[in-house]
mmCIF file of C-alpha atoms in Angstrom:
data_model
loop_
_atom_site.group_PDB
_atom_site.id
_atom_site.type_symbol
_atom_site.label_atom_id
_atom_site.label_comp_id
_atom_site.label_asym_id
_atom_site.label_seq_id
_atom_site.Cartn_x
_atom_site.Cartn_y
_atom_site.Cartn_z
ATOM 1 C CA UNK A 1 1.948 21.837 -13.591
ATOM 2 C CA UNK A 2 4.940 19.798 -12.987
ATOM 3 C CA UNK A 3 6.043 21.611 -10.135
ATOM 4 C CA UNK A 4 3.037 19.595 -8.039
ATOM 5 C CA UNK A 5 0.473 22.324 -7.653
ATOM 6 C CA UNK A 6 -2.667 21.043 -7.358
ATOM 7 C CA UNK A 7 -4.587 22.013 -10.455
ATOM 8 C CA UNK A 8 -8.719 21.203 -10.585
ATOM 9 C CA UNK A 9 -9.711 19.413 -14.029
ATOM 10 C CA UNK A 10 -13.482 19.894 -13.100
ATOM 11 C CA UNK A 11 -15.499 16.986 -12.917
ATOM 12 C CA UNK A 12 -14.483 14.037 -14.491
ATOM 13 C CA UNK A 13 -17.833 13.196 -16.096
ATOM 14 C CA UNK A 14 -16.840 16.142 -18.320
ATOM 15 C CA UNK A 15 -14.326 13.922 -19.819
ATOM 16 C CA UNK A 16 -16.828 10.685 -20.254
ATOM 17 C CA UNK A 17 -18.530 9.630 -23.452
ATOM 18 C CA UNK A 18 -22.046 9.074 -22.389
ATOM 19 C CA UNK A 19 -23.778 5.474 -23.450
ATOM 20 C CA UNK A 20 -26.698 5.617 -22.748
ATOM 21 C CA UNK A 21 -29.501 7.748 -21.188
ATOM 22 C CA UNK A 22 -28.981 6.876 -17.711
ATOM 23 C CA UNK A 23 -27.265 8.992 -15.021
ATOM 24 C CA UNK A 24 -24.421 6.505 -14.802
ATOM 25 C CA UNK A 25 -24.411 5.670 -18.239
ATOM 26 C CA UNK A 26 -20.589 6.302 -19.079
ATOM 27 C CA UNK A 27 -17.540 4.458 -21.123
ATOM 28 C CA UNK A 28 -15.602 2.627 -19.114
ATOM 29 C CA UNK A 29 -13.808 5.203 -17.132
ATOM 30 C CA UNK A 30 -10.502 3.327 -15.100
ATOM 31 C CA UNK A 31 -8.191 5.271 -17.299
ATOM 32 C CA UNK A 32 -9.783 8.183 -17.280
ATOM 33 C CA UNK A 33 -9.681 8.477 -14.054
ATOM 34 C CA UNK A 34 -6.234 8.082 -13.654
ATOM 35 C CA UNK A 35 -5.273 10.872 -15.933
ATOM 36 C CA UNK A 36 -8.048 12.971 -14.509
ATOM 37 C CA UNK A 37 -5.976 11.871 -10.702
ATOM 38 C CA UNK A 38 -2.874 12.802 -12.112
ATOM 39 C CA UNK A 39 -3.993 16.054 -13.366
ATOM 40 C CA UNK A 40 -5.801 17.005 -10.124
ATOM 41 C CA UNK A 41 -2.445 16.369 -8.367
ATOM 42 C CA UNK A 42 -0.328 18.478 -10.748
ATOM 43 C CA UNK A 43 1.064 16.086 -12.782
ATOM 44 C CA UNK A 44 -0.858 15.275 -15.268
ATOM 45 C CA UNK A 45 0.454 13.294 -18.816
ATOM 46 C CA UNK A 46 1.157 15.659 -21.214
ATOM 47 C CA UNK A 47 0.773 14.184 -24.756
ATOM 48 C CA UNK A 48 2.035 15.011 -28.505
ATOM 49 C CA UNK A 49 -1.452 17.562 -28.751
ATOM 50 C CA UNK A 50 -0.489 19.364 -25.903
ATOM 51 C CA UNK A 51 -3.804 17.710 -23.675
ATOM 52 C CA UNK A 52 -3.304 15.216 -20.403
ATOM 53 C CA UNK A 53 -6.536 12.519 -21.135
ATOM 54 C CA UNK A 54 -5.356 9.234 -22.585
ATOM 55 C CA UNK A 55 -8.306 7.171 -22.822
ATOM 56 C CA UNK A 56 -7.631 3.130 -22.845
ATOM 57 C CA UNK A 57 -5.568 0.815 -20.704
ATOM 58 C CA UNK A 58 -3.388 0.115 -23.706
ATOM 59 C CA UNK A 59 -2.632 3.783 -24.825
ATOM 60 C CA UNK A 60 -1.410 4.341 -21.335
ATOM 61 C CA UNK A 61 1.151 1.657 -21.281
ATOM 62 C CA UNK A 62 2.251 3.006 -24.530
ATOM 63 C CA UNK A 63 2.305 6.329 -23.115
ATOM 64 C CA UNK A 64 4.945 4.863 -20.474
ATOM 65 C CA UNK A 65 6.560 2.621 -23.027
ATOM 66 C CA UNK A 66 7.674 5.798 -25.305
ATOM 67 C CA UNK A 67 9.236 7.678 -22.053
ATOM 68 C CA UNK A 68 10.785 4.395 -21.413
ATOM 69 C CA UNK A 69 9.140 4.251 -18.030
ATOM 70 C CA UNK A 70 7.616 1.115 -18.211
ATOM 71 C CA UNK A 71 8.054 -2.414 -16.253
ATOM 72 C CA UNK A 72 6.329 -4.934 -17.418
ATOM 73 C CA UNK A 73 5.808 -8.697 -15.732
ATOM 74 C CA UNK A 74 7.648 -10.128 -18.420
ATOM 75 C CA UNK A 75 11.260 -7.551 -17.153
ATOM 76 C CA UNK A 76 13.894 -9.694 -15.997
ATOM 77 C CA UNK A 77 13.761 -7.000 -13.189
ATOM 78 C CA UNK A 78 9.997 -7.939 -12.349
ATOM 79 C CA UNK A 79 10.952 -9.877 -9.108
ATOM 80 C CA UNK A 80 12.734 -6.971 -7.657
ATOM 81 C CA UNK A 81 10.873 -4.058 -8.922
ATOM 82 C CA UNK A 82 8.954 -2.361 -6.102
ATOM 83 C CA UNK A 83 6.306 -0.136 -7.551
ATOM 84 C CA UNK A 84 5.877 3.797 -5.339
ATOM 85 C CA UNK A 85 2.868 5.560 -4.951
ATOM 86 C CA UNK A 86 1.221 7.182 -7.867
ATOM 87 C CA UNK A 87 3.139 5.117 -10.464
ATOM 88 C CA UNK A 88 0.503 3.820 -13.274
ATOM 89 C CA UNK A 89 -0.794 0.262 -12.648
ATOM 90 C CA UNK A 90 -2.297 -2.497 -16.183
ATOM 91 C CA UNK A 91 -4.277 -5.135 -15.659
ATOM 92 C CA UNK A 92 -4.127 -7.494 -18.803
ATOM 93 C CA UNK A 93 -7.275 -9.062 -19.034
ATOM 94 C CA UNK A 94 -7.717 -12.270 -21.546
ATOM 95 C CA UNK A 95 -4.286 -11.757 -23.257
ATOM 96 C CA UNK A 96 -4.977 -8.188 -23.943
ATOM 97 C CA UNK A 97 -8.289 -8.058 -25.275
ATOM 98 C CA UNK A 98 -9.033 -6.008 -22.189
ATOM 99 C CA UNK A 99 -7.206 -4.005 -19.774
ATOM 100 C CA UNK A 100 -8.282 -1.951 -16.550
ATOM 101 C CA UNK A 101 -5.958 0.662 -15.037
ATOM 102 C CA UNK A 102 -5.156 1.969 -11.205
ATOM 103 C CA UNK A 103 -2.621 3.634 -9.379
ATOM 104 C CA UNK A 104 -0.547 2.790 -6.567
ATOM 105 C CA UNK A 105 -1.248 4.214 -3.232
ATOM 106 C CA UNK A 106 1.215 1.988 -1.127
ATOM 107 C CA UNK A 107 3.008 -1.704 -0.878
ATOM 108 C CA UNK A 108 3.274 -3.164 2.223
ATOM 109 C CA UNK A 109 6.716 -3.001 4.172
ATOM 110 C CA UNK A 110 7.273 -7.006 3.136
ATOM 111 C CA UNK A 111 6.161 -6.083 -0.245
ATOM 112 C CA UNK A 112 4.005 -8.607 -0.470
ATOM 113 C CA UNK A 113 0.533 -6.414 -0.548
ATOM 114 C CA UNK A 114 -0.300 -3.923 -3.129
ATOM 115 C CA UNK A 115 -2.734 -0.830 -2.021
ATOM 116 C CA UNK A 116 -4.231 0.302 -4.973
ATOM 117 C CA UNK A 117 -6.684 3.548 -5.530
ATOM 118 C CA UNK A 118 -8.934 2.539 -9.013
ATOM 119 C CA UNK A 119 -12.019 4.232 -10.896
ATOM 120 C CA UNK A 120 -14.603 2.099 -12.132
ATOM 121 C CA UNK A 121 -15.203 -0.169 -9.916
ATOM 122 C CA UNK A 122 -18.821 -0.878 -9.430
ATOM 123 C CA UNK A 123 -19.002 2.575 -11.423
ATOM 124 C CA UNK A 124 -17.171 4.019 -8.179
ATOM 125 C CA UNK A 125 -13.384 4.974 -7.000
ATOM 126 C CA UNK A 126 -12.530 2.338 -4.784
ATOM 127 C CA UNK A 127 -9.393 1.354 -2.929
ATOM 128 C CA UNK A 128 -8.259 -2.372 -2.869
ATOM 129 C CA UNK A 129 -5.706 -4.593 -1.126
ATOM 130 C CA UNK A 130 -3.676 -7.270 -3.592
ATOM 131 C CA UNK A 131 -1.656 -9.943 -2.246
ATOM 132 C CA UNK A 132 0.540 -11.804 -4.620
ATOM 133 C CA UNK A 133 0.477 -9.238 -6.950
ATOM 134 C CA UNK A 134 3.970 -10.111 -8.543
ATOM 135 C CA UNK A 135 2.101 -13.425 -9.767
ATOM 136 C CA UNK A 136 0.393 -12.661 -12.993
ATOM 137 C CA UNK A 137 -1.637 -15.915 -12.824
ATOM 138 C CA UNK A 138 -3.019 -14.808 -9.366
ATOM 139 C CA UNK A 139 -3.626 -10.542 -10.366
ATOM 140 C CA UNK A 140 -3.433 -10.311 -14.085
ATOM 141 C CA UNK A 141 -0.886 -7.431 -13.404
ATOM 142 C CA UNK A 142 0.543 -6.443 -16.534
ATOM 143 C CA UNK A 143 3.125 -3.998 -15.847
ATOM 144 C CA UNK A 144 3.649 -0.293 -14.184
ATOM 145 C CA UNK A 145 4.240 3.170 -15.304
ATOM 146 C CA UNK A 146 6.579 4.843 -13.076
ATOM 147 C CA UNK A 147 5.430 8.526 -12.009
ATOM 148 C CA UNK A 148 8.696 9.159 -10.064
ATOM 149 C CA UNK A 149 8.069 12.106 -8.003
ATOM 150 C CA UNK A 150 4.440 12.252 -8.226
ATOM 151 C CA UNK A 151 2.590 12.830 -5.348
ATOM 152 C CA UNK A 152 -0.937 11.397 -4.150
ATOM 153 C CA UNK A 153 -3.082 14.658 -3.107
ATOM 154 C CA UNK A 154 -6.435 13.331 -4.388
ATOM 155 C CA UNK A 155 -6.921 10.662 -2.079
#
């Protein structure tokens, strides 16, 4: 619950559409996995139907958007926003036709390096390294849900 238990969702393939017959044969799963993450860590997203899984990149900024938690590139306050760990990460991939989604694990001391933790990544959880990420020519980076308080116990 909110009070940062850790709570176990089970497996996330449990939450996956399957697409085919293959072992790894799963809808794309980047914002799956951050709900799933956010669950596991005790704070997971609660919605209007009472569950926590919001599949899509775009349904998850809108999630933010309604709680009036989100930052986007376009904020006059984009420059000087510094994203904490576990707040929501979008990617906005050819002017929103697609969309990937992350979380934060750190930003460097100068601020200029973003550590990210994100699901789907060669059909893995991966952790990356993004310089320039404030430049949305350079990392497509659409915008940030803040998750004040939250608290990275997954990874």
């Amino acid at each position: 619950g909110q009070d940062g238990r850790v709570t176990d969702p089970g497996p996330i393939v449990e939450f996956l559409d399957k697409t085919g017959d293959g072992p790894h044969d799963y809808e794309a799963w980047c914002s799956e996995f951050v709900c799933w993450a956010y669950k596991a860590s005790g704070y997971p997203l609660e919605t209007s139907s009472g569950g926590w899984m919001i599949g899509g990149s775009s349904s998850l900024r809108a999630w933010f958007e309604a709680r009036d938690r989100w930052v986007s590139h376009t904020s006059a306050d984009w420059n000087t926003f510094v994203p904490a760990t576990g707040d929501y990460i979008r990617y906005d991939y050819n002017n929103g036709a697609g969309g990937h989604s992350a979380i934060v694990r750190d930003v460097s001391a100068d601020e200029d390096t973003l550590y990210t933790v994100e699901g789907n990544c060669g059909n893995k959880v991966r952790t990356y390294a993004k310089t320039q990420w404030r430049d949305f020519s350079v990392r497509e980076i659409d915008g940030f849900g803040r998750m004040s308080g939250f608290v990275a116990t997954v990874w």
